[in-house]
Amino acid sequence: MLQQLEELKLKAFQELEGINDVKELESWRVRYLGRKSHLTNILRRLAALPLGERKAVGAYANEVKVYLEDSLKQRGEALREAQLAASAEKEHIDITLPGRHLPIGRLHPITQTLHEICDIFSSMGFQVVEGPEVEWDYYNFEALNIPKEHPARDTMSTSWVDFQTENGVPMLLRTHTTSVSARIIESMPPPIRVVEPGKVYRYEASDATHVPMFHQIDGLVVDRGITMADLKGTLYEFSRRFFGEDRKARFRCDYFPFVEPGVEMAIECLVCGGKGCRLCGNTGWIEILGAGMTHSQVLQRGGIDPDIYTSFAFGMGIERLPMLRYGIDDVRLFYGSDLRFLRQF
Amino acid sequence: MKIPLKWLQEYVALTLSSSDLANKLTMAGIEVKGVQVIGGEWENIVVGQIIAIKPHPNADRLSLPTIDLGTEQQTVVCGAPNLRFGDKVAFAPVGAQLIDGHTGQAFRLKSARIRGVMSSGMACSEKELGISDSHERIIVLPAEAPVGTPLADYLGDVIFDLDITPNRPDCLCVIGIAREIAALTGRSLSLPEVSYKEAASPIDQQISVEIAAPDLCPRYGASLITGVKIGESPRWLQQRLLACGMRPISNIVDITNYVMLEYGQPLHAFDYDKIKGKKIIVRRAAEGEAVVTLDGVERVLSADMLVIADTAGSVAIAGVMGGADSEVTRGTTSILLEAASFNPASIHYTGRRLQLPSEACMRFERGIRPELTLPALKRTTQLIVQLAGGEAAKGVVDVYPGKREQEPILLSTGKVKTLLGVEFSLDQIVGALTSLGFDCKQGDSASEVWVTTPYWRSDIHLTVDLIEEIVRVIGYDKIPATMLSQSLPRQNPEPVLGLKQQAGRILTGCGFQEVITYSLTSLEMLNKLLPEPHPLEPMPLRMANPMTAEREYLRPSLRANLLAAFSANRRHEDSGIRLFELGKVYLPRHNDLPDEPEALCGILGGSRLEKSWQGKEELLDFYDAKGVVEGLLNQLGVEANFEEDRDESLCLGKQAAIVVDGKKLGVVGELHPKVLEAFEVSEPVYLFEINLTALLPFTIGHKMFQPIPRFPAIVRDMALVIDTEISHQRVLDIIKSFPLVNQVTLFDVYAGDQVPRGKKSLAYRITFQSPTHTLTDKEVNKVQQQILNKLSSELGAILRG
């Protein structure tokens, strides 16, 4: 009996070694380990054996069974490994072929810039508001200390709308978003902290640095105890977040009829870092925005008492910012709708 | 405005380098936008004197001057016609850098043989030196120019190009800038000494002045100089005018311009003998009154313009331009000189109306203080007497109906701190103001001061104006930067802004590229949207002063611009194009600003996916456009119906109105072939348009949470054969009307050989689900049969075998 088992073990192992197909493993299992296999038969008939022989044969038969089962498992794993390796070899793909693309859309670079700016000011407690683009002369000029025949009107060439109102009030395309500030001063009770993005228009021919329509954002803060130091702090913080930690900023005196004192903020040139180059006209500085303490007459006209409230205001052109950031040299590209341009942002 | 530093130096010592000075002025609000160094390139060029002139042996037009350079002498070949023995010239040796007189390019001078004669060096023209465009003649320097001196030392200068803000007319002159520099650098200002000999006869006996419109002319000053000789002004004066960008004309005109540049006060010289009645009347023009101005053009005036007249008629348009009749000419011997103050708004109006911008006009319209008239008048009289000969009449005319006392302004250290957020001492404040010429007197308390504005400043009215002056001089860098510390104001965000952002995000997610186009368009563009021409109703708003015909009308919709953008991009894009714009459109209203709803427009056409090595190309169609709209509205929580529509720009039968709560808020459809043709597009293009402002109320608070189903669903497919004309929507509405129906998906539409003629097959996948229990097949079978019965009885549908 032991002899038979020994032979069986050897034969089964040899056959197993010769198997190279996972499917054949199953028939091997049935043959040697199945219910009708010789080994199972031997095990089943153990009870009929004399006690001494039964013990020895039973132990050995079980040993053979465990051995064959382990061998089957090993062989099976080895075969699967080999099969995976073979199929990996066979099913190799060209990973340099391009992927399948879904169409990708992007926001216009000006929209992206406006979102970025509004987010920065929102985080400082500013609310985003908008106002009409077609505006009365009053909110664009008169309310902002720019009466008729004021020389400041010459610097903002105006597109007038051909429209007759009953009282003859002139209608125009707003030349700056400061018109929204004039409306806010009139309609919103202080404290006020708003930014006003939007389109503005100038009566100008197009060239690489001028377009008849562009974007601005104005800001207005009205509250008790607002100072020029707050203006500086707010705008420096904006500059730090938009242009980066190390970009130096400076204030210098400038004139806008609706603020006093008026300032212009400039940042260190992005190209030369302040050494002077063509972009910054050799000054090392790039003008970014105009600002100042809102003129008391402007507050008063809108119904805010300048003895109780002080206020600062600022206004900034948008196109210049992505132009500086990406090195765009022609402002008309923003409004040409050319996908070859727009897809770059 | 251009100002040469050498001129400035006559009034204030310049202690800083020109770049530091430029920076200092810029920081204080006087922007130096350019610095031009004259003579920076004049290496080796020196002052020489012509000590001999010989003819060229081989050329009639050339000569051979010998030039003394102090240490040596050079004989060169020269073609200029104005060589004169003894003249001082600018001599350039070999190696000097010059500007080519013909090409305008810089070059280095080499020795050359010209018609057989060697020439090592040359006498230069103004153009070759880069001073002006004059090239015909060589430059002749003043006789006192020292021979051998580097030309840069003698003629070189630095010219500041200044951008003066409209509030500072006092800085539109050399003395004004000198005054700023003196204040900013702590130096003192020295003004020209003005005195001249006067004749015995008093001026009042020779001319009288009447101001008939004192509201437009607060002050009128005049002097009279007889026996002058008209001619060229001296070279130094011409040079200064040229450096400032003005053309020399004659000595009298040049002197009035010179004093305007020096003092900032425009002046006008009349030929005294041409003034009729020996009387000047400052009055409003008669309506339609005509005057021929100095440029020979007849100008027709209106009653709101101011003229200077004599007893016969107007002799000048006040502050804008002189009249031809009273012009100073070669034969003039007596000059009536005017220095007046005019109403700025009136001058601005007249200058614009007559389209006569001038240096004088620009200064008057910014508001020049009347106090400036007399100093400038006397200075001009002095220079005329000095440089054009003649004799000044005794005294000046000074009619001054608009005299006003300057009220002092009270300023306190507290007020300064309130506005600037930093404390300056009274000493600092007084120091800064005094340096600018303000007069400060101690107020009632130790922290207060009464400030009187100097006569040349027209921009100071309020305490805040003084505060700006203080911080300008002390420096904005002394103001700290603090963060807003007040509590946050209440926020009331405008919901339409959020909707715009959300719509933008969804559409970019759908593969659409945002564009921004001009709000102004042309009637021609708008008409391209009409397959059959007809007048637009309502007419879009028109500009009164359109820049070009392409930008004449305010767009009533975004369509035309997007189509144009599609068409332009098609020239270089061969795959699918998806564009959208989010922006205002302008709809006229009666007697009010236009309505400006926020519109959203999208346009698409071409292949659905990028051309690829896998799969075949499929074209975008109506259902892609509709799918985007459905996806957008779904994400915004809006339920919309799509109904047949008749938008003339779209194909009939291939368009749907987007209807929300019974209101049409937009449209989606295929563009009409004639419209596409007008935009030069030769493929089907689809468009959708939504009025976001009108959509807004439906996007707020309409989303409700639906619990995730706890019981399994049963899915059944059902293919129906039905008449071709019956819409999917009718089938859908019936299926959805049954209980337990949770979701219905149309997954196949077929018409062809497999179904009878006039029929189509619609295949639906219906998901049945109950929120309360697990469904049985029996339950579902029952509902499914009921659905089929209803579809059959109402629509004649049969189950496809």
XYZ file of N, CA and C in Angstrom, chain A residues 39-136:
294
model
N -6.325 8.044 -4.730
C -5.972 8.487 -3.388
C -7.210 8.534 -2.492
N -8.277 9.104 -3.016
C -9.515 9.169 -2.245
C -10.002 7.752 -1.917
N -9.849 6.888 -2.901
C -10.219 5.490 -2.701
C -9.450 4.872 -1.551
N -8.155 5.085 -1.580
C -7.291 4.532 -0.532
C -7.751 5.060 0.813
N -7.992 6.383 0.865
C -8.377 6.988 2.130
C -9.716 6.413 2.596
N -10.597 6.246 1.626
C -11.927 5.741 1.961
C -11.856 4.309 2.512
N -10.901 3.545 1.963
C -10.817 2.152 2.360
C -9.942 1.926 3.585
N -9.462 2.922 4.175
C -8.546 2.796 5.311
C -9.124 1.939 6.433
N -10.407 2.141 6.697
C -11.056 1.455 7.811
C -10.943 -0.066 7.698
N -10.836 -0.516 6.426
C -10.786 -1.956 6.217
C -9.410 -2.549 6.540
N -8.454 -1.721 6.708
C -7.086 -2.201 6.910
C -6.868 -2.586 8.379
N -5.883 -3.497 8.571
C -5.549 -3.820 9.964
C -5.020 -2.564 10.665
N -5.219 -2.547 11.974
C -4.951 -1.333 12.740
C -3.554 -0.744 12.509
N -2.532 -1.639 12.620
C -1.131 -1.140 12.476
C -0.910 -0.505 11.122
N -1.366 -1.233 10.072
C -1.169 -0.736 8.695
C -2.000 0.533 8.487
N -3.223 0.498 9.051
C -4.121 1.642 8.853
C -3.443 2.942 9.293
N -2.796 2.939 10.416
C -2.169 4.142 10.955
C -1.095 4.693 10.025
N -0.209 3.701 9.607
C 0.910 4.129 8.756
C 0.415 4.610 7.400
N -0.508 3.811 6.812
C -1.001 4.183 5.472
C -1.793 5.494 5.561
N -2.652 5.567 6.602
C -3.473 6.816 6.744
C -2.587 8.032 6.837
N -1.574 7.948 7.671
C -0.696 9.128 7.833
C -0.022 9.489 6.518
N 0.462 8.440 5.853
C 1.197 8.728 4.611
C 0.260 9.236 3.523
N -0.945 8.589 3.465
C -1.893 9.021 2.438
C -2.261 10.501 2.632
N -2.466 10.893 3.863
C -2.766 12.307 4.126
C -1.603 13.218 3.750
N -0.397 12.706 4.056
C 0.808 13.473 3.692
C 0.846 13.698 2.180
N 0.572 12.577 1.446
C 0.590 12.674 -0.031
C -0.474 13.659 -0.495
N -1.648 13.594 0.152
C -2.738 14.492 -0.261
C -2.342 15.962 -0.085
N -1.802 16.268 1.104
C -1.376 17.663 1.359
C -0.298 18.077 0.366
N 0.630 17.118 0.124
C 1.729 17.431 -0.800
C 1.194 17.758 -2.191
N 0.238 16.899 -2.644
C -0.295 17.118 -3.998
C -1.113 18.420 -4.064
N -1.864 18.660 -2.996
C -2.651 19.915 -2.992
C -1.728 21.136 -3.058
N -0.684 21.147 -2.243
C 0.282 22.266 -2.269
C 0.932 22.394 -3.640
N 1.295 21.256 -4.189
C 1.959 21.306 -5.500
C 1.027 21.892 -6.543
N -0.274 21.451 -6.448
C -1.261 21.978 -7.395
C -1.362 23.492 -7.268
N -1.420 23.975 -6.015
C -1.544 25.405 -5.798
C -0.338 26.156 -6.369
N 0.854 25.586 -6.084
C 2.076 26.244 -6.585
C 2.099 26.276 -8.107
N 1.735 25.089 -8.644
C 1.770 25.008 -10.120
C 0.775 26.011 -10.703
N -0.399 26.071 -10.088
C -1.436 27.000 -10.561
C -0.937 28.431 -10.537
N -0.296 28.823 -9.416
C 0.223 30.207 -9.322
C 1.275 30.476 -10.368
N 2.149 29.468 -10.521
C 3.238 29.640 -11.485
C 2.670 29.826 -12.884
N 1.650 28.996 -13.176
C 1.059 29.093 -14.511
C 0.391 30.447 -14.716
N -0.347 30.960 -13.700
C -1.017 32.271 -13.836
C -0.001 33.399 -14.034
N 1.085 33.323 -13.256
C 2.158 34.321 -13.413
C 2.645 34.349 -14.853
N 2.907 33.121 -15.333
C 3.464 33.012 -16.675
C 2.472 33.546 -17.708
N 1.194 33.210 -17.449
C 0.158 33.652 -18.383
C 0.051 35.175 -18.411
N 0.062 35.829 -17.174
C -0.012 37.293 -17.089
C 1.167 37.931 -17.814
N 2.340 37.333 -17.594
C 3.537 37.878 -18.228
C 3.396 37.793 -19.739
N 2.854 36.632 -20.178
C 2.719 36.449 -21.622
C 1.710 37.423 -22.204
N 0.584 37.593 -21.478
C -0.426 38.479 -22.046
C 0.035 39.937 -21.969
N 0.791 40.306 -20.901
C 1.325 41.665 -20.823
C 2.216 41.924 -22.028
N 2.972 40.900 -22.374
C 3.855 41.026 -23.525
C 3.028 41.224 -24.790
N 1.959 40.399 -24.888
C 1.159 40.391 -26.111
C 0.291 41.654 -26.236
N -0.261 42.123 -25.079
C -1.229 43.228 -25.135
C -0.605 44.601 -24.935
N 0.669 44.706 -25.014
C 1.396 45.971 -24.900
C 0.781 47.032 -25.822
N 0.486 48.262 -25.264
C -0.101 49.317 -26.120
C 0.891 50.460 -26.317
N 0.678 51.248 -27.333
C 1.540 52.410 -27.589
C 1.056 53.554 -26.721
N 1.748 53.727 -25.616
C 1.290 54.761 -24.677
C 1.604 56.163 -25.188
N 2.278 56.275 -26.311
C 2.540 57.624 -26.834
C 1.402 58.114 -27.726
N 0.450 57.195 -28.039
C -0.712 57.667 -28.807
C -1.482 58.686 -27.956
N -2.083 59.725 -28.582
C -2.760 60.754 -27.784
C -4.011 60.217 -27.090
N -4.339 60.807 -25.936
C -5.533 60.428 -25.204
C -6.782 60.951 -25.884
N -7.931 60.465 -25.438
C -9.194 60.975 -25.984
C -9.533 62.281 -25.290
N -9.767 63.312 -26.050
C -10.002 64.633 -25.450
C -11.469 65.004 -25.427
N -11.929 65.444 -24.270
C -13.231 66.095 -24.222
C -12.970 67.571 -24.527
N -13.916 68.243 -25.130
C -13.673 69.664 -25.403
C -13.484 70.419 -24.092
N -12.525 71.353 -24.103
C -12.253 72.128 -22.890
C -12.567 73.586 -23.163
N -13.351 74.183 -22.309
C -13.659 75.600 -22.453
C -12.954 76.378 -21.368
N -12.696 77.647 -21.631
C -12.027 78.483 -20.639
C -12.757 79.804 -20.519
N -12.614 80.387 -19.352
C -13.132 81.748 -19.202
C -12.158 82.703 -19.883
N -12.685 83.796 -20.355
C -11.868 84.831 -20.984
C -10.833 85.350 -19.974
N -9.614 85.642 -20.423
C -8.593 86.094 -19.455
C -9.029 87.323 -18.639
N -9.851 88.166 -19.230
C -10.325 89.335 -18.472
C -11.285 88.882 -17.368
N -12.159 87.934 -17.693
C -13.070 87.403 -16.670
C -12.258 86.750 -15.555
N -11.247 85.979 -15.949
C -10.408 85.326 -14.940
C -9.766 86.355 -14.026
N -9.252 87.426 -14.640
C -8.585 88.463 -13.845
C -9.583 89.142 -12.913
N -10.764 89.456 -13.440
C -11.781 90.104 -12.609
C -12.176 89.218 -11.428
N -12.332 87.915 -11.696
C -12.668 87.001 -10.604
C -11.578 87.035 -9.535
N -10.347 87.005 -10.004
C -9.227 86.977 -9.058
C -9.228 88.242 -8.194
N -9.436 89.383 -8.847
C -9.420 90.656 -8.111
C -10.604 90.714 -7.142
N -11.778 90.342 -7.630
C -12.964 90.390 -6.763
C -12.799 89.453 -5.575
N -12.185 88.298 -5.807
C -11.968 87.361 -4.703
C -11.077 87.992 -3.632
N -10.026 88.673 -4.080
C -9.109 89.294 -3.103
C -9.864 90.340 -2.287
N -10.614 91.189 -2.973
C -11.321 92.236 -2.226
C -12.466 91.649 -1.396
N -13.122 90.613 -1.906
C -14.185 89.977 -1.122
C -13.628 89.480 0.207
N -12.431 88.920 0.157
C -11.856 88.383 1.388
C -11.512 89.496 2.369
N -11.481 90.733 1.883
C -11.258 91.862 2.785
C -12.592 92.543 3.125
N -13.667 91.877 2.843
C -14.966 92.391 3.261
C -15.631 93.317 2.265
N -15.141 93.345 1.029
C -15.764 94.189 0.012
C -16.875 93.407 -0.688
N -17.977 94.078 -0.940
C -19.059 93.459 -1.691
C -18.947 93.868 -3.152
N -19.200 92.922 -4.046
C -19.127 93.224 -5.480
C -20.481 93.774 -5.930
N -20.468 94.955 -6.560
C -21.713 95.521 -7.093
C -21.472 95.963 -8.539
N -22.555 96.063 -9.282
C -22.428 96.542 -10.666
C -23.407 97.676 -10.901
N -23.151 98.434 -11.940
C -24.047 99.529 -12.294
C -24.212 99.592 -13.794
N -25.073 100.493 -14.267
C -25.343 100.551 -15.705
C -24.147 101.037 -16.519
N -24.036 100.491 -17.729
C -22.971 100.932 -18.632
C -23.399 102.171 -19.409
N -24.674 102.236 -19.751
C -25.194 103.454 -20.365
C -25.644 104.323 -19.191
N -25.106 105.537 -19.124
C -25.214 106.291 -17.885
C -25.608 107.733 -18.172
N -26.174 108.367 -17.155
C -26.415 109.800 -17.267
C -25.098 110.544 -17.088
